[in-house]
Structures are given as structure tokens and as C-alpha cells.
XYZ file of C-alpha atoms in Angstrom:
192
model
C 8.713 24.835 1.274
C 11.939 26.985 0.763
C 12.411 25.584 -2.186
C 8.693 26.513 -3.672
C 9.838 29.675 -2.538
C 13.031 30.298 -4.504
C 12.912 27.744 -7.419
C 9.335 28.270 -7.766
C 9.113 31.621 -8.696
C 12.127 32.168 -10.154
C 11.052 29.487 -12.630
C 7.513 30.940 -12.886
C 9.143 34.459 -13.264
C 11.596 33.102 -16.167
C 9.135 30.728 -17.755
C 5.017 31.709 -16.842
C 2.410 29.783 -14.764
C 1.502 27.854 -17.473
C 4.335 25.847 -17.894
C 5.411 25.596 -14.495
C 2.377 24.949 -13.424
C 2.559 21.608 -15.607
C 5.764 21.008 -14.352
C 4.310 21.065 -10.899
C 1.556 18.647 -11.283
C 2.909 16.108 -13.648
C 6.274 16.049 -11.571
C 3.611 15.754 -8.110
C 2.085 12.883 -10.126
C 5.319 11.078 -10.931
C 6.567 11.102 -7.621
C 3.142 9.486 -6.640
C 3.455 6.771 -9.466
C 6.756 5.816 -8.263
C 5.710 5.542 -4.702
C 2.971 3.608 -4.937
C 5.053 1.270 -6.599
C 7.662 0.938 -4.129
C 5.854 1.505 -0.687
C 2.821 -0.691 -1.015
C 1.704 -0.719 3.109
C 1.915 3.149 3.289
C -0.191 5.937 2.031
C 1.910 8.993 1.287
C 0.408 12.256 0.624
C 2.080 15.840 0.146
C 3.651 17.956 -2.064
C 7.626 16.945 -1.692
C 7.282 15.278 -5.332
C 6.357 17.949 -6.794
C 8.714 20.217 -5.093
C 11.658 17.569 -6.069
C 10.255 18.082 -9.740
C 10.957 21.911 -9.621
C 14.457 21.092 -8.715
C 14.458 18.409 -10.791
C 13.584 20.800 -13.697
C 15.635 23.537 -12.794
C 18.801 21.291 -13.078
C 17.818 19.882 -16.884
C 16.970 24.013 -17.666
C 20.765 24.780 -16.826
C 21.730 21.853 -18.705
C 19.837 22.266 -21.853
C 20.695 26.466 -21.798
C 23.797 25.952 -21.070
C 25.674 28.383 -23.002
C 22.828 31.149 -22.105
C 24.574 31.068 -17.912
C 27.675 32.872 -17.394
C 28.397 31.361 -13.754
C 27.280 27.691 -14.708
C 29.912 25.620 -12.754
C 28.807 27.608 -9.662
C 24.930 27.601 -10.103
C 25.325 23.378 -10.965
C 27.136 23.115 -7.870
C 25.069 24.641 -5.851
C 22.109 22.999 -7.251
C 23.423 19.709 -6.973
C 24.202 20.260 -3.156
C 20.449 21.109 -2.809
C 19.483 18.110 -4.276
C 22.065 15.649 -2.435
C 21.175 17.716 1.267
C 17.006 16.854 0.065
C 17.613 13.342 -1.276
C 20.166 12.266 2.165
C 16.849 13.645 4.348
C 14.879 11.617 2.505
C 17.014 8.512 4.144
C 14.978 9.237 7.581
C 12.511 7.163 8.417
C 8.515 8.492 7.831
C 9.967 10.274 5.019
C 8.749 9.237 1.248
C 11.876 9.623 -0.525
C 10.170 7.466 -3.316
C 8.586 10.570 -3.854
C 10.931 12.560 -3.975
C 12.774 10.226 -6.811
C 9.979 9.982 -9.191
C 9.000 14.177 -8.424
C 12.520 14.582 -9.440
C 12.811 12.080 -12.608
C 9.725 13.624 -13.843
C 10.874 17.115 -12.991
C 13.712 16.298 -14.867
C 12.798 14.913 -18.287
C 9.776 17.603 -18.348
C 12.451 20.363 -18.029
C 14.151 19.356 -20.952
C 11.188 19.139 -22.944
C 8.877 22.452 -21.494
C 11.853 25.010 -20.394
C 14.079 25.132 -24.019
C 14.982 28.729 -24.423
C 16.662 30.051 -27.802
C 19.870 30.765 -27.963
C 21.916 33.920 -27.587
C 22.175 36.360 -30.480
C 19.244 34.637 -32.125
C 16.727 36.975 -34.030
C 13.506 36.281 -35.629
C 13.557 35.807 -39.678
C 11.628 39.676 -39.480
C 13.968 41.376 -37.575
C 16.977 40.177 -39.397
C 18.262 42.593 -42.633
C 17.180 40.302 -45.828
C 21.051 39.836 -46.634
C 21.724 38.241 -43.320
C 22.553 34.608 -42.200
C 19.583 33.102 -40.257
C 20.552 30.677 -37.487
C 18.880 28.026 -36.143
C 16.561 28.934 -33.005
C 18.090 25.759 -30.942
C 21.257 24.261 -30.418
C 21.659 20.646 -31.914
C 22.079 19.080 -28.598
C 18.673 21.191 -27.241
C 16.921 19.261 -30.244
C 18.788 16.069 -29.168
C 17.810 16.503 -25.438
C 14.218 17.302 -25.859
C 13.224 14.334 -28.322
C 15.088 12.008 -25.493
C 13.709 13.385 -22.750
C 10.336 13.471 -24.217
C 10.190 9.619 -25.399
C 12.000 8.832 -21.707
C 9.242 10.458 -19.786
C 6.252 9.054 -22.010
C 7.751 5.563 -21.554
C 8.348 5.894 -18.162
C 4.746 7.387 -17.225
C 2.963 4.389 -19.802
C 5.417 1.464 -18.145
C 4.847 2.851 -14.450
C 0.986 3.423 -15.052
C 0.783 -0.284 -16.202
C 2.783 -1.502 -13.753
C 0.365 0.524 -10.896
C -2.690 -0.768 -12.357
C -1.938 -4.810 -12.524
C -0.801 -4.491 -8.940
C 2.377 -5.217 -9.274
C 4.806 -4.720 -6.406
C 8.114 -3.004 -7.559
C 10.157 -4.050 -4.652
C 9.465 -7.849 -6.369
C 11.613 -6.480 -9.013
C 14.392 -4.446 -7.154
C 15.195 -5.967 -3.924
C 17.426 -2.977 -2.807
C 15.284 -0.312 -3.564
C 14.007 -0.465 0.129
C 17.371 1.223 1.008
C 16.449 4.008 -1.425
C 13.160 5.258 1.084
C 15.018 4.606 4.348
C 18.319 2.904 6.028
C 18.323 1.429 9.171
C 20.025 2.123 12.079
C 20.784 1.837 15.608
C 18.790 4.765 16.466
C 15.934 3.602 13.884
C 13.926 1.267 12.765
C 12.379 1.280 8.859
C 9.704 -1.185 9.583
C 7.605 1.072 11.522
């Protein structure tokens, strides 16, 4: 919920509802595509996918604006300590960390491709004197990022989709996975 708090509005502040917004619920969606893949005895319901998609996003937004941040090292750091703190809770039993995964993912590649900003020091062709040098809006590697991203997360939405309606079970197909929603100890058991 914290993170709703903190990466949620500063995103919607930066960005608008609109966008966000999208983010939210296609990131919310992934997360639920990916679990019902994995755990096929449990229903899982909440909002931790989508919340995993706002960090998810926020991550691929410092990435892809990279140049724009002047204390980048120290806002990816932090970020990805977030991220590994959320994901290593996710180990606990009861807790849908398949979720959390495919919020993330989906958080991820839709960052790239719905939070591009332009780059410092560029103008629009009107405000520029006529004898001056127009530069491009994006970087090459924003362009680069975007169409990958973009094809990435329309793949992986049509494959998973497909894969949810014929029924098939992903842990058929990635016997280790299992170890991805929970590990078992002597304190726990992941069966339950």
C-alpha cells in the first residue's frame, strides 16, 4: 500500500491519470495472467500485481530518461532494493509472488512504451529561431527501447492469453518455477 502511496502519485503527478491509470490495470492484469498460469489449485485476488507494475514501471522510466536524472545511481539503487525487499516477501507462503512477477514484467515493458519523456534542451520546431538546428525529440536508444518493449509485451500478453485459455498448466513447462511463489522450510510448508 506504501508503495501506491509514493510511486503512485509521484508517477500520476509526473505523468497524468490517464496513463498511469493504464499502467495500473494492464500491469494488475498481467500479474493475473501469469498466476493463473503457474498456481492452478489457488485463486488469488488483490492488487499486489498491479502495485509490482508501478514499480515495475518506475524502474524502465529511469532507464529510458536516463540522462533527464541527476542522482540516477542513487534513485536505481534504491529502487532496486524496493523491489528485491517486495520480491524476497513474496517467498512466504500464502503470498502470490506469481503476481507480483507478471505485475512487474508488465509494469515494466508498459513503462518503456507509455512514460518516454523528451529530452533535455529540446524545443518545439515553433519555438526555435528559423536559423536554428532542430533535434530529435527522443534519444535513439528511447526509440530502440520502446519498439522492444512494445513487441515484448504484445507477445507476451497474446502467448500467455493462449496459453490461459487451452488450459495449459505452466508448471508442465518449468518445473522450478514452484520455487519462484514459495520455498520451503522447516518452519513452513508450501503445500498448504
Amino acid at each position: 500500500m506504501l508503495s501506491l502511496l509514493f510511486v503512485g502519485i509521484r508517477l500520476e503527478q509526473q505523468f497524468g491519470f490517464v496513463r498511469i491509470g493504464i499502467l495500473y490495470l494492464l500491469s494488475g492484469f498481467g500479474g493475473a495472467v501469469l498466476s493463473a498460469l503457474l498456481l492452478k489449485n489457488n485463486i488469488s485476488v488483490g492488487a499486489s500485481g498491479a502495485l509490482f507494475g508501478l514499480l515495475g514501471a518506475m524502474l524502465s522510466e529511469l532507464i529510458i530518461n536516463w540522462t533527464i536524472y541527476s542522482n540516477r545511481v542513487a534513485a536505481l539503487l534504491t529502487l532496486m532494493v524496493i523491489i528485491v525487499i517486495n520480491l524476497g516477501i513474496g517467498l512466504f507462503p500464502h503470498v502470490d509472488n506469481f503476481a507480483h512477477i507478471g505485475g512487474f514484467l508488465s509494469g515494466f515493458l508498459l513503462g518503456f512504451v507509455l512514460l518516454i519523456r523528451p529530452q533535455f534542451g529540446w524545443l518545439e520546431r515553433d519555438d526555435l529561431p528559423p536559423s536554428a538546428q532542430v533535434t530529435s525529440k527522443y534519444k535513439a536508444y528511447q526509440y530502440v527501447l520502446w519498439v522492444i518493449a512494445l513487441l515484448l509485451l504484445i507477445a507476451g500478453f497474446a502467448v500467455g492469453l493462449v496459453m490461459l485459455f487451452r488450459g495449459v498448466n505452466g508448471n508442465d513447462h518449468c518445473h522450478w518455477c514452484h520455487y519462484l511463489n514459495c520455498v520451503p522450510t522447516s518452519r513452513w510448508s508450501c503445500d498448504d
